[in-house]
Amino acid sequence: MCRSIKTLRPPALPEEATEDEIRAAALQYVRKVSGFRAPAAHNREVFDRAVDGVADATRELLQDLEVRGAAKS
């Protein structure tokens, strides 16, 4: 739970971030914020929804972000 969330934009990651990398970063964020490595059964749905929401926001951010000096795809 203490490892850092990986930077997913160039130049830290020269190629486009994969769906697995985006999902892993979202999961790490939700774990850190919630304080749970794995939620109890009664919190599973809200935990998964949060991961989905963070992954969606991350994907949108990476698509729309303009990095100075990098070619926009």
The first five atom37 places (N, CA, C, CB, O) and aatype in JSON, in Angstrom:
{
  "aatype": [12, 4, 1, 15, 9, 11, 16, 10, 1, 14, 14, 0, 10, 14, 6, 6, 0, 16, 6, 3, 6, 9, 1, 0, 0, 0, 10, 5, 18, 19, 1, 11, 19, 15, 7, 13, 1, 0, 14, 0, 0, 8, 2, 1, 6, 19, 13, 3, 1, 0, 19, 3, 7, 19, 0, 3, 0, 16, 1, 6, 10, 10, 5, 3, 10, 6, 19, 1, 7, 0, 0, 11, 15],
  "atom_mask": [
    [1, 1, 1, 1, 1],
    [1, 1, 1, 1, 1],
    [1, 1, 1, 1, 1],
    [1, 1, 1, 1, 1],
    [1, 1, 1, 1, 1],
    [1, 1, 1, 1, 1],
    [1, 1, 1, 1, 1],
    [1, 1, 1, 1, 1],
    [1, 1, 1, 1, 1],
    [1, 1, 1, 1, 1],
    [1, 1, 1, 1, 1],
    [1, 1, 1, 1, 1],
    [1, 1, 1, 1, 1],
    [1, 1, 1, 1, 1],
    [1, 1, 1, 1, 1],
    [1, 1, 1, 1, 1],
    [1, 1, 1, 1, 1],
    [1, 1, 1, 1, 1],
    [1, 1, 1, 1, 1],
    [1, 1, 1, 1, 1],
    [1, 1, 1, 1, 1],
    [1, 1, 1, 1, 1],
    [1, 1, 1, 1, 1],
    [1, 1, 1, 1, 1],
    [1, 1, 1, 1, 1],
    [1, 1, 1, 1, 1],
    [1, 1, 1, 1, 1],
    [1, 1, 1, 1, 1],
    [1, 1, 1, 1, 1],
    [1, 1, 1, 1, 1],
    [1, 1, 1, 1, 1],
    [1, 1, 1, 1, 1],
    [1, 1, 1, 1, 1],
    [1, 1, 1, 1, 1],
    [1, 1, 1, 0, 1],
    [1, 1, 1, 1, 1],
    [1, 1, 1, 1, 1],
    [1, 1, 1, 1, 1],
    [1, 1, 1, 1, 1],
    [1, 1, 1, 1, 1],
    [1, 1, 1, 1, 1],
    [1, 1, 1, 1, 1],
    [1, 1, 1, 1, 1],
    [1, 1, 1, 1, 1],
    [1, 1, 1, 1, 1],
    [1, 1, 1, 1, 1],
    [1, 1, 1, 1, 1],
    [1, 1, 1, 1, 1],
    [1, 1, 1, 1, 1],
    [1, 1, 1, 1, 1],
    [1, 1, 1, 1, 1],
    [1, 1, 1, 1, 1],
    [1, 1, 1, 0, 1],
    [1, 1, 1, 1, 1],
    [1, 1, 1, 1, 1],
    [1, 1, 1, 1, 1],
    [1, 1, 1, 1, 1],
    [1, 1, 1, 1, 1],
    [1, 1, 1, 1, 1],
    [1, 1, 1, 1, 1],
    [1, 1, 1, 1, 1],
    [1, 1, 1, 1, 1],
    [1, 1, 1, 1, 1],
    [1, 1, 1, 1, 1],
    [1, 1, 1, 1, 1],
    [1, 1, 1, 1, 1],
    [1, 1, 1, 1, 1],
    [1, 1, 1, 1, 1],
    [1, 1, 1, 0, 1],
    [1, 1, 1, 1, 1],
    [1, 1, 1, 1, 1],
    [1, 1, 1, 1, 1],
    [1, 1, 1, 1, 1]
  ],
  "atom_positions": [
    [[0.81, -1.19, 0.0], [0.0, 0.0, 0.0], [0.86, 1.26, 0.0], [-0.92, 0.0, 1.19], [0.35, 2.33, -0.34]],
    [[2.1, 1.17, 0.36], [2.93, 2.37, 0.47], [3.68, 2.72, -0.81], [3.91, 2.2, 1.58], [4.31, 3.77, -0.88]],
    [[3.62, 1.85, -1.82], [4.38, 2.19, -3.03], [3.73, 3.37, -3.73], [4.46, 0.98, -3.98], [2.53, 3.6, -3.62]],
    [[4.55, 4.11, -4.45], [4.06, 5.31, -5.12], [3.24, 4.95, -6.35], [5.22, 6.21, -5.52], [3.47, 3.92, -6.98]],
    [[2.29, 5.8, -6.66], [1.54, 5.66, -7.9], [2.46, 6.09, -9.03], [0.21, 6.51, -7.87], [3.08, 7.15, -8.97]],
    [[2.55, 5.28, -10.06], [3.44, 5.5, -11.2], [2.94, 6.67, -12.06], [3.55, 4.23, -12.05], [1.74, 6.78, -12.32]],
    [[3.85, 7.54, -12.5], [3.51, 8.61, -13.44], [3.2, 7.98, -14.79], [4.67, 9.65, -13.56], [3.97, 7.17, -15.29]],
    [[2.07, 8.35, -15.37], [1.6, 7.69, -16.59], [1.67, 8.57, -17.84], [0.19, 7.25, -16.4], [1.11, 8.21, -18.88]],
    [[2.35, 9.69, -17.76], [2.44, 10.56, -18.93], [3.89, 10.7, -19.38], [1.83, 11.93, -18.63], [4.81, 10.5, -18.59]],
    [[4.08, 11.05, -20.66], [5.44, 11.31, -21.12], [6.03, 12.5, -20.36], [5.45, 11.57, -22.65], [5.26, 13.37, -19.95]],
    [[7.3, 12.58, -20.16], [8.33, 11.65, -20.61], [8.57, 10.49, -19.64], [9.61, 12.38, -20.83], [9.38, 9.62, -19.93]],
    [[7.88, 10.46, -18.5], [8.08, 9.38, -17.54], [7.71, 8.03, -18.15], [7.25, 9.62, -16.26], [8.36, 7.02, -17.88]],
    [[6.7, 8.02, -18.97], [6.26, 6.81, -19.67], [6.2, 7.17, -21.15], [4.84, 6.29, -19.13], [5.25, 7.8, -21.6]],
    [[7.22, 6.78, -21.92], [7.31, 7.23, -23.31], [6.14, 6.79, -24.19], [8.59, 6.74, -23.91], [5.74, 7.52, -25.1]],
    [[5.6, 5.62, -23.95], [4.47, 5.16, -24.74], [3.17, 5.48, -24.01], [4.57, 3.64, -25.02], [3.18, 5.9, -22.86]],
    [[2.05, 5.28, -24.69], [0.75, 5.54, -24.08], [0.5, 4.58, -22.93], [-0.36, 5.44, -25.13], [0.83, 3.4, -23.02]],
    [[-0.09, 5.07, -21.86], [-0.4, 4.23, -20.7], [-1.41, 3.16, -21.09], [-0.94, 5.09, -19.52], [-2.36, 3.42, -21.83]],
    [[-1.2, 1.97, -20.59], [-2.14, 0.87, -20.88], [-3.32, 0.93, -19.92], [-1.42, -0.5, -20.78], [-3.26, 1.6, -18.89]],
    [[-4.37, 0.23, -20.27], [-5.55, 0.15, -19.41], [-5.17, -0.46, -18.06], [-6.67, -0.68, -20.08], [-5.67, -0.02, -17.02]],
    [[-4.3, -1.46, -18.06], [-3.86, -2.09, -16.81], [-3.11, -1.1, -15.92], [-2.97, -3.29, -17.11], [-3.29, -1.11, -14.71]],
    [[-2.27, -0.26, -16.52], [-1.52, 0.74, -15.75], [-2.47, 1.79, -15.16], [-0.46, 1.41, -16.63], [-2.3, 2.21, -14.01]],
    [[-3.45, 2.21, -15.94], [-4.42, 3.19, -15.46], [-5.23, 2.6, -14.31], [-5.36, 3.64, -16.61], [-5.44, 3.26, -13.29]],
    [[-5.68, 1.37, -14.47], [-6.48, 0.7, -13.43], [-5.65, 0.49, -12.16], [-7.02, -0.67, -13.95], [-6.16, 0.69, -11.05]],
    [[-4.39, 0.1, -12.3], [-3.52, -0.11, -11.14], [-3.32, 1.19, -10.37], [-2.16, -0.69, -11.59], [-3.32, 1.19, -9.14]],
    [[-3.14, 2.3, -11.08], [-2.97, 3.6, -10.42], [-4.26, 3.99, -9.69], [-2.58, 4.69, -11.45], [-4.21, 4.5, -8.57]],
    [[-5.41, 3.75, -10.33], [-6.7, 4.07, -9.71], [-6.91, 3.23, -8.45], [-7.85, 3.83, -10.7], [-7.35, 3.75, -7.42]],
    [[-6.6, 1.96, -8.53], [-6.75, 1.06, -7.37], [-5.84, 1.52, -6.23], [-6.42, -0.39, -7.76], [-6.26, 1.55, -5.08]],
    [[-4.62, 1.88, -6.55], [-3.67, 2.34, -5.53], [-4.19, 3.61, -4.85], [-2.28, 2.6, -6.15], [-4.08, 3.76, -3.64]],
    [[-4.74, 4.52, -5.65], [-5.29, 5.76, -5.1], [-6.45, 5.47, -4.15], [-5.75, 6.69, -6.24], [-6.49, 6.0, -3.04]],
    [[-7.39, 4.64, -4.59], [-8.55, 4.32, -3.75], [-8.13, 3.59, -2.48], [-9.57, 3.47, -4.54], [-8.68, 3.84, -1.41]],
    [[-7.16, 2.71, -2.59], [-6.65, 2.03, -1.38], [-6.08, 3.04, -0.4], [-5.57, 0.99, -1.76], [-6.34, 2.97, 0.8]],
    [[-5.29, 3.97, -0.92], [-4.65, 4.97, -0.05], [-5.69, 5.86, 0.62], [-3.65, 5.83, -0.86], [-5.63, 6.09, 1.83]],
    [[-6.65, 6.35, -0.16], [-7.65, 7.27, 0.38], [-8.58, 6.57, 1.37], [-8.46, 7.87, -0.75], [-8.91, 7.13, 2.41]],
    [[-8.99, 5.34, 1.05], [-9.93, 4.61, 1.91], [-9.26, 4.01, 3.14], [-10.62, 3.52, 1.11], [-9.91, 3.8, 4.17]],
    [[-7.97, 3.73, 3.02], [-7.27, 3.07, 4.12], [-7.45, 1.56, 4.12], [0.0, 0.0, 0.0], [-7.04, 0.89, 5.06]],
    [[-8.06, 1.03, 3.07], [-8.29, -0.42, 2.97], [-7.51, -0.99, 1.79], [-9.79, -0.73, 2.81], [-7.58, -0.47, 0.68]],
    [[-6.79, -2.06, 2.04], [-6.13, -2.77, 0.94], [-7.18, -3.52, 0.14], [-5.05, -3.75, 1.47], [-7.14, -3.53, -1.09]],
    [[-8.09, -4.15, 0.83], [-9.23, -4.85, 0.22], [-10.44, -4.55, 1.1], [-8.97, -6.42, 0.08], [-10.37, -4.72, 2.31]],
    [[-11.53, -4.11, 0.51], [-12.69, -3.75, 1.31], [-13.45, -4.98, 1.81], [-13.62, -2.87, 0.51], [-13.35, -6.06, 1.23]],
    [[-14.19, -4.8, 2.88], [-15.09, -5.85, 3.37], [-16.19, -6.03, 2.32], [-15.69, -5.48, 4.79], [-16.42, -5.15, 1.49]],
    [[-16.86, -7.16, 2.37], [-17.9, -7.49, 1.39], [-18.95, -6.39, 1.28], [-18.57, -8.81, 1.77], [-19.4, -6.08, 0.18]],
    [[-19.33, -5.79, 2.4], [-20.37, -4.76, 2.36], [-19.89, -3.44, 1.75], [-20.88, -4.51, 3.76], [-20.71, -2.57, 1.47]],
    [[-18.58, -3.29, 1.55], [-18.03, -2.09, 0.91], [-17.49, -2.35, -0.49], [-16.93, -1.52, 1.77], [-17.02, -1.42, -1.15]],
    [[-17.56, -3.58, -0.96], [-16.96, -3.95, -2.25], [-17.53, -3.12, -3.41], [-17.19, -5.44, -2.53], [-16.76, -2.63, -4.24]],
    [[-18.84, -2.96, -3.48], [-19.46, -2.25, -4.6], [-19.01, -0.79, -4.66], [-20.98, -2.32, -4.49], [-18.65, -0.3, -5.73]],
    [[-19.04, -0.11, -3.53], [-18.64, 1.31, -3.52], [-17.14, 1.45, -3.8], [-19.0, 1.95, -2.15], [-16.72, 2.4, -4.46]],
    [[-16.34, 0.52, -3.31], [-14.9, 0.52, -3.57], [-14.63, 0.36, -5.07], [-14.2, -0.62, -2.76], [-13.85, 1.11, -5.65]],
    [[-15.3, -0.64, -5.69], [-15.12, -0.88, -7.12], [-15.6, 0.3, -7.96], [-15.86, -2.15, -7.54], [-14.98, 0.65, -8.96]],
    [[-16.7, 0.91, -7.55], [-17.22, 2.09, -8.25], [-16.22, 3.24, -8.18], [-18.57, 2.52, -7.66], [-16.02, 3.96, -9.16]],
    [[-15.6, 3.4, -7.04], [-14.58, 4.45, -6.87], [-13.38, 4.19, -7.78], [-14.13, 4.54, -5.4], [-12.88, 5.12, -8.42]],
    [[-12.93, 2.95, -7.85], [-11.81, 2.61, -8.73], [-12.18, 2.91, -10.18], [-11.41, 1.11, -8.57], [-11.38, 3.48, -10.93]],
    [[-13.39, 2.53, -10.59], [-13.85, 2.8, -11.96], [-13.87, 4.31, -12.23], [-15.25, 2.21, -12.19], [-13.42, 4.75, -13.29]],
    [[-14.38, 5.09, -11.29], [-14.45, 6.54, -11.46], [-13.08, 7.19, -11.57], [0.0, 0.0, 0.0], [-12.86, 8.06, -12.4]],
    [[-12.16, 6.76, -10.72], [-10.8, 7.31, -10.76], [-10.11, 6.89, -12.06], [-9.98, 6.83, -9.53], [-9.4, 7.7, -12.66]],
    [[-10.32, 5.66, -12.5], [-9.72, 5.21, -13.77], [-10.28, 6.03, -14.93], [-10.0, 3.69, -14.0], [-9.52, 6.42, -15.82]],
    [[-11.59, 6.29, -14.94], [-12.2, 7.11, -16.0], [-11.61, 8.51, -16.0], [-13.73, 7.17, -15.82], [-11.26, 9.04, -17.05]],
    [[-11.5, 9.12, -14.83], [-10.95, 10.47, -14.72], [-9.49, 10.49, -15.16], [-11.08, 11.0, -13.28], [-9.05, 11.44, -15.81]],
    [[-8.74, 9.46, -14.82], [-7.33, 9.37, -15.21], [-7.19, 9.25, -16.71], [-6.65, 8.17, -14.52], [-6.36, 9.92, -17.33]],
    [[-8.0, 8.4, -17.3], [-7.99, 8.21, -18.75], [-8.29, 9.54, -19.47], [-9.03, 7.12, -19.16], [-7.6, 9.9, -20.42]],
    [[-9.31, 10.25, -19.0], [-9.68, 11.54, -19.59], [-8.55, 12.56, -19.43], [-10.97, 12.06, -18.94], [-8.24, 13.3, -20.36]],
    [[-7.96, 12.59, -18.25], [-6.84, 13.51, -18.01], [-5.7, 13.24, -18.97], [-6.35, 13.39, -16.56], [-5.18, 14.17, -19.59]],
    [[-5.31, 11.98, -19.11], [-4.19, 11.63, -19.97], [-4.48, 11.93, -21.44], [-3.83, 10.16, -19.8], [-3.59, 12.32, -22.19]],
    [[-5.73, 11.76, -21.86], [-6.11, 12.04, -23.25], [-6.07, 13.53, -23.53], [-7.52, 11.48, -23.54], [-5.68, 13.94, -24.63]],
    [[-6.46, 14.35, -22.58], [-6.59, 15.79, -22.8], [-5.37, 16.6, -22.38], [-7.78, 16.3, -22.06], [-5.26, 17.78, -22.74]],
    [[-4.47, 16.01, -21.64], [-3.3, 16.72, -21.13], [-2.36, 17.11, -22.26], [-2.56, 15.85, -20.1], [-2.07, 16.29, -23.14]],
    [[-1.9, 18.32, -22.24], [-0.91, 18.79, -23.21], [0.43, 18.88, -22.51], [-1.32, 20.17, -23.84], [0.6, 19.64, -21.56]],
    [[1.37, 18.11, -23.0], [2.71, 18.1, -22.43], [3.62, 18.91, -23.34], [3.25, 16.65, -22.24], [3.78, 18.58, -24.52]],
    [[4.19, 19.95, -22.8], [5.05, 20.83, -23.59], [6.18, 20.03, -24.23], [5.63, 21.97, -22.71], [6.88, 19.27, -23.56]],
    [[6.36, 20.2, -25.54], [7.43, 19.51, -26.25], [7.06, 18.13, -26.75], [0.0, 0.0, 0.0], [7.85, 17.5, -27.46]],
    [[5.89, 17.63, -26.4], [5.48, 16.3, -26.85], [4.43, 16.46, -27.95], [4.92, 15.45, -25.66], [3.57, 17.34, -27.88]],
    [[4.49, 15.61, -28.95], [3.51, 15.65, -30.03], [2.18, 15.13, -29.54], [3.98, 14.83, -31.24], [2.12, 14.07, -28.91]],
    [[1.09, 15.86, -29.82], [-0.25, 15.45, -29.44], [-0.73, 14.4, -30.43], [-1.24, 16.67, -29.39], [-0.64, 14.61, -31.64]],
    [[-1.23, 13.25, -29.93], [-1.67, 12.19, -30.85], [-3.11, 12.35, -31.23], [-1.47, 10.83, -30.23], [-3.64, 11.55, -32.0]]
  ]
}
